[in-house]
CSV table of C-alpha atoms in Angstrom, one decimal:
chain,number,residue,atom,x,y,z
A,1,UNK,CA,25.2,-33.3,16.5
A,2,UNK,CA,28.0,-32.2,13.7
A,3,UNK,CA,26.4,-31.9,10.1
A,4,UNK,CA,27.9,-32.6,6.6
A,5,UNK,CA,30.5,-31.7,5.3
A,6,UNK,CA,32.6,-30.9,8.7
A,7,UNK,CA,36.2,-30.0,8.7
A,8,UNK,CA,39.0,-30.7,11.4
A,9,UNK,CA,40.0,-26.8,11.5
A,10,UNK,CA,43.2,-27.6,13.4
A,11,UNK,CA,44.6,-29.7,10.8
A,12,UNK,CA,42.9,-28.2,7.8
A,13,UNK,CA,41.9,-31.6,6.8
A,14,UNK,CA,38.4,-32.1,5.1
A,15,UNK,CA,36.2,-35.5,5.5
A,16,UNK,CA,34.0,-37.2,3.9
A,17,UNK,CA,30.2,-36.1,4.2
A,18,UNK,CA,29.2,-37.0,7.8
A,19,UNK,CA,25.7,-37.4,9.2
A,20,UNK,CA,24.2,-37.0,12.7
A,21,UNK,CA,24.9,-40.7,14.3
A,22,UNK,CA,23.0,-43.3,12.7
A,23,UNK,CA,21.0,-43.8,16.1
A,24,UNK,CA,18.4,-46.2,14.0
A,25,UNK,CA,20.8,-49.0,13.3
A,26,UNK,CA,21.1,-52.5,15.2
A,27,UNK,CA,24.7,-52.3,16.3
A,28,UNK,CA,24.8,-56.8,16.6
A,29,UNK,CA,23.6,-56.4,13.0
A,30,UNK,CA,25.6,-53.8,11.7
A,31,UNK,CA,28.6,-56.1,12.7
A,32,UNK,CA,27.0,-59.3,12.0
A,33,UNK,CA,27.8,-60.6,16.1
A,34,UNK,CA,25.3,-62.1,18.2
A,35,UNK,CA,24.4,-60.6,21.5
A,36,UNK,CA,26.7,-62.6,23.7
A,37,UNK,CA,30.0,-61.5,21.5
A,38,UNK,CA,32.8,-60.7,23.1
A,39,UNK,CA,34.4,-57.8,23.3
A,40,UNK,CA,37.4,-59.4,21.4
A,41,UNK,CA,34.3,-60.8,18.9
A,42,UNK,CA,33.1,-57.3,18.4
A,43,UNK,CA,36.4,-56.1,17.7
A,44,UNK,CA,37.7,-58.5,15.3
A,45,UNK,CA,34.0,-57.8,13.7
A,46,UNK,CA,34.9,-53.9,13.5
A,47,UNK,CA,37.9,-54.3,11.6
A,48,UNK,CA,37.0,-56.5,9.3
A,49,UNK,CA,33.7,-54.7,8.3
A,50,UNK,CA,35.3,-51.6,8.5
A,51,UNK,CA,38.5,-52.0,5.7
A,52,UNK,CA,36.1,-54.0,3.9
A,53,UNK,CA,34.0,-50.4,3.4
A,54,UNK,CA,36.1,-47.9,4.4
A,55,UNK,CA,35.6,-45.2,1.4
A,56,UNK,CA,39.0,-44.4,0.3
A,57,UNK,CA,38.8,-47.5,-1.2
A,58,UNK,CA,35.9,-47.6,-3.6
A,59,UNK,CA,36.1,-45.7,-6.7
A,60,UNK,CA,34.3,-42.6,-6.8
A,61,UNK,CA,30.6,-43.9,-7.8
A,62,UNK,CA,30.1,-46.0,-5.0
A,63,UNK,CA,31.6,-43.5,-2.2
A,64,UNK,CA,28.4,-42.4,-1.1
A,65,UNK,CA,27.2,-46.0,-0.2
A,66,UNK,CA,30.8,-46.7,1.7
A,67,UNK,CA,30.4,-43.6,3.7
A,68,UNK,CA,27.3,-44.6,5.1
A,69,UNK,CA,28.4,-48.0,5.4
A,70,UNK,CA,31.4,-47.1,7.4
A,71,UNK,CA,29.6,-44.0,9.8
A,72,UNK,CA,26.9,-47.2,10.5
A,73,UNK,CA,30.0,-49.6,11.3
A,74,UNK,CA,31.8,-46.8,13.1
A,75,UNK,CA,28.5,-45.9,15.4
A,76,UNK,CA,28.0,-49.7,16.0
A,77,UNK,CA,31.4,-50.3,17.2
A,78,UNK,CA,30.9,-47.0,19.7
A,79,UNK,CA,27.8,-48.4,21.2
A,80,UNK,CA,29.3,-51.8,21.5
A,81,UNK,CA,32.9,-51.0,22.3
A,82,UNK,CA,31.7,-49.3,25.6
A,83,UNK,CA,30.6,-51.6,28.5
A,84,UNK,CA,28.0,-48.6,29.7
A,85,UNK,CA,26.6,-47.6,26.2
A,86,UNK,CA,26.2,-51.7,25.5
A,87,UNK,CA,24.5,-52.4,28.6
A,88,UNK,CA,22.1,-49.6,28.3
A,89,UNK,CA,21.6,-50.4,24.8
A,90,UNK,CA,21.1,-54.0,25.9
A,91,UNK,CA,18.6,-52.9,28.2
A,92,UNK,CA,16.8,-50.2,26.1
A,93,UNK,CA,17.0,-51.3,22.7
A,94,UNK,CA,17.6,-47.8,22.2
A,95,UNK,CA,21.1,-46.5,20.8
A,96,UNK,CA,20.1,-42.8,21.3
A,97,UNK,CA,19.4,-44.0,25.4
A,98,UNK,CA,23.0,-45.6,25.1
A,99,UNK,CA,24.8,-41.8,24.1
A,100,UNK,CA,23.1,-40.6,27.7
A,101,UNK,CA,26.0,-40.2,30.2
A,102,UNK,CA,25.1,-40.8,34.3
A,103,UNK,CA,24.4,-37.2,34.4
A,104,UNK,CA,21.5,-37.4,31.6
A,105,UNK,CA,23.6,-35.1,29.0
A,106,UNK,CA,24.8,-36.7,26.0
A,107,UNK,CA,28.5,-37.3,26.6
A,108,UNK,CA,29.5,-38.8,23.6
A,109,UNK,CA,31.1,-37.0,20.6
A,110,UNK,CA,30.2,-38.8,17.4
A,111,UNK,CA,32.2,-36.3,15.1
A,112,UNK,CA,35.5,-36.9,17.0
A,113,UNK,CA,34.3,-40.4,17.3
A,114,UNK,CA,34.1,-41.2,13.8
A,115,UNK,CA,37.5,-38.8,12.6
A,116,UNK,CA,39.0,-40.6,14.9
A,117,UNK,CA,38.1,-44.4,13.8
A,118,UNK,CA,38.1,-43.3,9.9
A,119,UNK,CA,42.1,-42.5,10.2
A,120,UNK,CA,42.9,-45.1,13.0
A,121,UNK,CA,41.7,-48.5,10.9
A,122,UNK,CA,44.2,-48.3,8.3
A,123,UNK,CA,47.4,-47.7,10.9
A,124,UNK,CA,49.8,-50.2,10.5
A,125,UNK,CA,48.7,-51.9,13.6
A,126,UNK,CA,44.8,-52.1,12.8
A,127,UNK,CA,46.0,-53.7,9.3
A,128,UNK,CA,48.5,-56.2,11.1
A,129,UNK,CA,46.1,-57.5,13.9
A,130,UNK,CA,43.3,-58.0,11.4
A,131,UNK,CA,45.9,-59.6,9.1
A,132,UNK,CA,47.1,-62.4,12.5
A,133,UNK,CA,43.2,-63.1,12.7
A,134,UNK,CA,42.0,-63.3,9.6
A,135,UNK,CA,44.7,-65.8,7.4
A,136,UNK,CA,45.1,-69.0,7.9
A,137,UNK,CA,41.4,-68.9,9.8
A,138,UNK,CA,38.6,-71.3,8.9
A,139,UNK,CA,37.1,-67.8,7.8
A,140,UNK,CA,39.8,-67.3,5.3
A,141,UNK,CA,39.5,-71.0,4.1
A,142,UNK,CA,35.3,-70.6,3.6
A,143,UNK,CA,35.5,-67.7,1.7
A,144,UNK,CA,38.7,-68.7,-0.5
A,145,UNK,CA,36.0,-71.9,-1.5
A,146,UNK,CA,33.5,-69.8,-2.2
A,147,UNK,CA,35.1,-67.7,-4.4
A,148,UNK,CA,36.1,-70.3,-5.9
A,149,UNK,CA,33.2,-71.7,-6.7
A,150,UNK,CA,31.6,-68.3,-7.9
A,151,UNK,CA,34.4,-67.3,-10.2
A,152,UNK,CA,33.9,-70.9,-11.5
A,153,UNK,CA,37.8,-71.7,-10.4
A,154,UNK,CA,39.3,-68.8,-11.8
A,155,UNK,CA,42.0,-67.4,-9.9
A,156,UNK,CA,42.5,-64.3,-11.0
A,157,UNK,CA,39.1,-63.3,-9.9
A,158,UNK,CA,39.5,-65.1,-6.5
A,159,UNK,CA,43.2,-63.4,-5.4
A,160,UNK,CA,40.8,-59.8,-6.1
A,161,UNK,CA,38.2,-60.4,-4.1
A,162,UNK,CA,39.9,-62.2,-1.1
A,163,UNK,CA,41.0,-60.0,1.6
A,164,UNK,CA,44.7,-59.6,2.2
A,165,UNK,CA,45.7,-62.2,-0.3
A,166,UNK,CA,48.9,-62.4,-2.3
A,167,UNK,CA,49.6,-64.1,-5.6
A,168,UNK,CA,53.3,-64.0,-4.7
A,169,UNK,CA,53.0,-65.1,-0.7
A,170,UNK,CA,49.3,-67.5,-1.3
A,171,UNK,CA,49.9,-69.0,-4.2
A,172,UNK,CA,51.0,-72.4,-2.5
A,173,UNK,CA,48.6,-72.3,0.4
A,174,UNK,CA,46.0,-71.6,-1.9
A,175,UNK,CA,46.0,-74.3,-3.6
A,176,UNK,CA,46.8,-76.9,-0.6
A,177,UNK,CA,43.3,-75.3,0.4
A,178,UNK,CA,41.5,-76.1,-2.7
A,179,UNK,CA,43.1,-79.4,-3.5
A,180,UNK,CA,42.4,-80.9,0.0
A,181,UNK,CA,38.3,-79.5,-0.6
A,182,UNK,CA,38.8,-80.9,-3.8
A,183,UNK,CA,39.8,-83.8,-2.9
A,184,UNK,CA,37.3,-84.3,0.1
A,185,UNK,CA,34.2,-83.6,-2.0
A,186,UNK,CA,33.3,-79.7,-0.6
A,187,UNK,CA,34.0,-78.2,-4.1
A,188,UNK,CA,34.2,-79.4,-7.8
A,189,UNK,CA,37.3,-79.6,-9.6
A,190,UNK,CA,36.8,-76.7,-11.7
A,191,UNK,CA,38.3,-76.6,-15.5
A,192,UNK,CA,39.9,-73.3,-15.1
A,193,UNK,CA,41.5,-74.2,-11.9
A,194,UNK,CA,42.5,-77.8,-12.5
A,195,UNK,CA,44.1,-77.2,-16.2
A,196,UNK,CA,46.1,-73.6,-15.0
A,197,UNK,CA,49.2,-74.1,-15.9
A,198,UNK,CA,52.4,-73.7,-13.6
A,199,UNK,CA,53.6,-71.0,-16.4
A,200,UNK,CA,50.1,-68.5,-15.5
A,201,UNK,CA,51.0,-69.2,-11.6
A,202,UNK,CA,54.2,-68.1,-11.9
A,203,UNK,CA,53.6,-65.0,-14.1
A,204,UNK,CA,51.0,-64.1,-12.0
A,205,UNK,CA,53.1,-64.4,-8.7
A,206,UNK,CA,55.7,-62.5,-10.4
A,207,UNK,CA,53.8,-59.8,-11.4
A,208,UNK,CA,52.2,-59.1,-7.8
A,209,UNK,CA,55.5,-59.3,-6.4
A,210,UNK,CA,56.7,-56.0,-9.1
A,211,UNK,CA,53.2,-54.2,-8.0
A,212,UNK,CA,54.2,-54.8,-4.4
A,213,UNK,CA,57.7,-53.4,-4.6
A,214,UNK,CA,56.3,-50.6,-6.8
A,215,UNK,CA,53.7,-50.0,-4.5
A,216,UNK,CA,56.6,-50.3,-1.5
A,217,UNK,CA,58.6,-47.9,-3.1
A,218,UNK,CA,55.9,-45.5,-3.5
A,219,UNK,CA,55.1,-45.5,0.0
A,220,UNK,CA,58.6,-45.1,0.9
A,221,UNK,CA,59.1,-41.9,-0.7
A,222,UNK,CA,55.7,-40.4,1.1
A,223,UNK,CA,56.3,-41.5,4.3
A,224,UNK,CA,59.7,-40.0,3.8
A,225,UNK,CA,58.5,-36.5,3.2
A,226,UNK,CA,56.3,-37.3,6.3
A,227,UNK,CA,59.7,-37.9,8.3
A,228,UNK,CA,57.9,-40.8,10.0
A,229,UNK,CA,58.4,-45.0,9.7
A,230,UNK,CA,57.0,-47.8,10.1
A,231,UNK,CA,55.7,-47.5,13.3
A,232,UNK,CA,55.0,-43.9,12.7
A,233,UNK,CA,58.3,-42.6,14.4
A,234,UNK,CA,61.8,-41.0,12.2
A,235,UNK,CA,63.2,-43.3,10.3
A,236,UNK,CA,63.1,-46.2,7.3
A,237,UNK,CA,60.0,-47.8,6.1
A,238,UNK,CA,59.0,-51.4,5.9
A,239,UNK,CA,56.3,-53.5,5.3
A,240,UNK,CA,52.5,-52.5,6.4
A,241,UNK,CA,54.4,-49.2,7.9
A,242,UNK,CA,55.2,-47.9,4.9
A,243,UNK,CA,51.3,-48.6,2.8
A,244,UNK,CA,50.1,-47.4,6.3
A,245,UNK,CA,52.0,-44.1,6.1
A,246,UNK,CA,51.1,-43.8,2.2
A,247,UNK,CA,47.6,-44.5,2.9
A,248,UNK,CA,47.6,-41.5,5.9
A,249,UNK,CA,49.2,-39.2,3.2
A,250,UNK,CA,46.9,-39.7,0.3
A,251,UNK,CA,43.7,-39.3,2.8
A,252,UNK,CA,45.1,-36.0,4.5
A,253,UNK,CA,45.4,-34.8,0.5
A,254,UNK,CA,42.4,-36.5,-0.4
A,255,UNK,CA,43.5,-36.5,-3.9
A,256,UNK,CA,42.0,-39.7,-5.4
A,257,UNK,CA,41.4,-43.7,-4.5
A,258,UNK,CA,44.8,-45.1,-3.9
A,259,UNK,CA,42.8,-47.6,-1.5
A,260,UNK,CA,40.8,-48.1,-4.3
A,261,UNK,CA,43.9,-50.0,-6.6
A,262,UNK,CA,45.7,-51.0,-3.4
A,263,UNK,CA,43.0,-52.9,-2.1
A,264,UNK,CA,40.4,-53.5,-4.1
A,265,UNK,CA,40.7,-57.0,-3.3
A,266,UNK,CA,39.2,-56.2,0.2
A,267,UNK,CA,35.4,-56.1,-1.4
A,268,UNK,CA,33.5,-58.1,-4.2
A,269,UNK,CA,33.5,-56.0,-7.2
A,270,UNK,CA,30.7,-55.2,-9.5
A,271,UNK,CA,30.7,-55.6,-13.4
A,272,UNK,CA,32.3,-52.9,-15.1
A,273,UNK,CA,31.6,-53.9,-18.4
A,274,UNK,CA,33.2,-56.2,-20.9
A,275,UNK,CA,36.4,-54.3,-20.9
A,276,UNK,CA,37.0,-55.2,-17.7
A,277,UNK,CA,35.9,-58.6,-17.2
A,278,UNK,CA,38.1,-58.9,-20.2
A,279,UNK,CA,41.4,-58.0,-18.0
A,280,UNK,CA,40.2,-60.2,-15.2
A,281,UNK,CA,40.2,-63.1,-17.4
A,282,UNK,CA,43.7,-62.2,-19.2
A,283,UNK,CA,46.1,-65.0,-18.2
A,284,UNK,CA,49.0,-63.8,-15.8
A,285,UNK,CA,51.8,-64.7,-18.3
A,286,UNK,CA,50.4,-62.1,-20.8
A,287,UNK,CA,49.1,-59.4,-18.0
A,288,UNK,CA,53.2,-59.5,-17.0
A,289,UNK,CA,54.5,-59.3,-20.1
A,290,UNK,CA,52.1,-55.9,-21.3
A,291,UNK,CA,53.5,-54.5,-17.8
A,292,UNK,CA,57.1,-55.7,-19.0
A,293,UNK,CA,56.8,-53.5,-22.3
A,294,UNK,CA,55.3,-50.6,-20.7
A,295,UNK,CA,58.5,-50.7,-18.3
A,296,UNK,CA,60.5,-50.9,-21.2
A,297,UNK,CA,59.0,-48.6,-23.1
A,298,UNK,CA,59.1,-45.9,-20.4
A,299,UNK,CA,62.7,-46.8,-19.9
A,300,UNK,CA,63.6,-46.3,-23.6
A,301,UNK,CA,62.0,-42.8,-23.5
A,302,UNK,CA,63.9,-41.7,-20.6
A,303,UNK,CA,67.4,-42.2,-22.1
């Protein structure tokens, strides 16, 4: 089996630690499935526990725990994803017996395995498909409640911890979600959500929609010196293309956590002291208005 600290020679490209496959997990766990999932079940499960804890986007501290989070998802998915290695597994209760190939040597490559599925989950069309299943599903709807409920009906807190969401595209069908619960007794109508003003929706819509551009514009310019587009061939970016190509880019330099600020919102996040939980709190209209001035301010210097 590979050891730490491996490195793709070909491309030059250095991983993240890897360990010899996780052979002790329970893959049905690991993905939280039941034993008659699927194989469109255990799918959808791999994607979504794997961009929830891929490590390029946790900040550095908690990298360690996302890396073994993800090579656990990663080996799950291998035993699972295979009809042979699942039966046998089935069978055995064994992963190690599922790796055996028909000729009794071990067939199966975990290092090239896991390079392979680290990269491929944040392509554009891992990102999209997860994106068809997951909004708009009564999956979506539980956990925008609960969030709702644990941030005490702040919505600040609940756009950065539910996956995929977007003050500027949600904002309506949000609410419609809460109201309706609201209205049909499954949550309380909560101060902070019930006396937000249409002023703090707005700004806070508003501002997303500048980060997204930005954030569009950035991507834009990688995936131009990549000379590749949206679907990964020559040409203009748009949309998921164009984050997908960024997020390819800043992994091959591995030069910080741009998943980390991208997509935070993918995973709860812990407290980070009163500073923080200070800027979580800070109503939209005000949040837009600091980002307005520094804009300005930047501007003004420039000239």
């Amino acid at each position: 089996m590979p050891s730490r600290d491996s490195k793709n020679e070909d491309e030059g490209e250095e991983f993240l630690d890897i360990d010899e496959a996780p052979t002790e997990i329970d893959p049905y766990a690991t993905l939280g499935i039941d034993k008659s999932a699927t194989q469109a079940e255990i799918t959808k499960a791999y994607r979504k526990a794997a961009l929830k804890n891929h490590p390029d986007k946790v900040p550095e501290s908690k990298k360690a725990a996302a890396n073994t989070a993800f090579q656990n998802i990663a080996f799950a998915y291998a035993v699972l994803s295979d009809e042979r290695r699942r039966r046998r597994y089935d069978i055995t209760g064994r992963t190690e017996e599922s790796l055996v190939g028909e000729d009794g040597e071990d067939d199966f490559d975990w290092l090239s395995f896991y390079r392979g599925q680290y990269k491929d989950i944040v392509t554009t069309q891992a990102i999209d498909a997860f994106s068809k299943e997951y909004r708009g599903s009564d999956e979506e709807r539980d956990a925008i409640l609960a969030c709702y409920t644990k941030h005490k009906g702040s919505m600040n807190k609940l756009y950065k911890e539910i996956m995929l969401s977007d003050p500027a595209e949600d904002k309506d069908r949000f609410r419609a979600i809460i109201d309706e619960a609201i209205e049909n007794g499954d949550v309380e109508p909560l101060k902070a959500y019930t006396e937000e003003t249409e002023k703090s929706r707005n700004a806070r819509a508003m501002l997303a929609k500048k980060r997204k551009n930005e954030e569009a514009q950035e991507a834009e310019e990688h995936a131009s010196e990549l000379g590749i587009g949206a679907n990964g061939n020559a040409g203009k970016n748009e949309g998921m293309g164009g984050l997908a190509a960024l997020i390819q880019q800043r992994q091959k330099a591995r030069g910080g956590n741009f998943l980390a600020d991208l997509e935070a919102k993918y995973a709860p996040k812990g407290k980070k002291g009163s500073k923080r939980a200070a800027k979580d709190d800070e109503p939209p209209e005000e949040a837009f208005a600091q980002t307005e001035a520094r804009r300005t301010g930047k501007k003004g210097k420039k000239q």
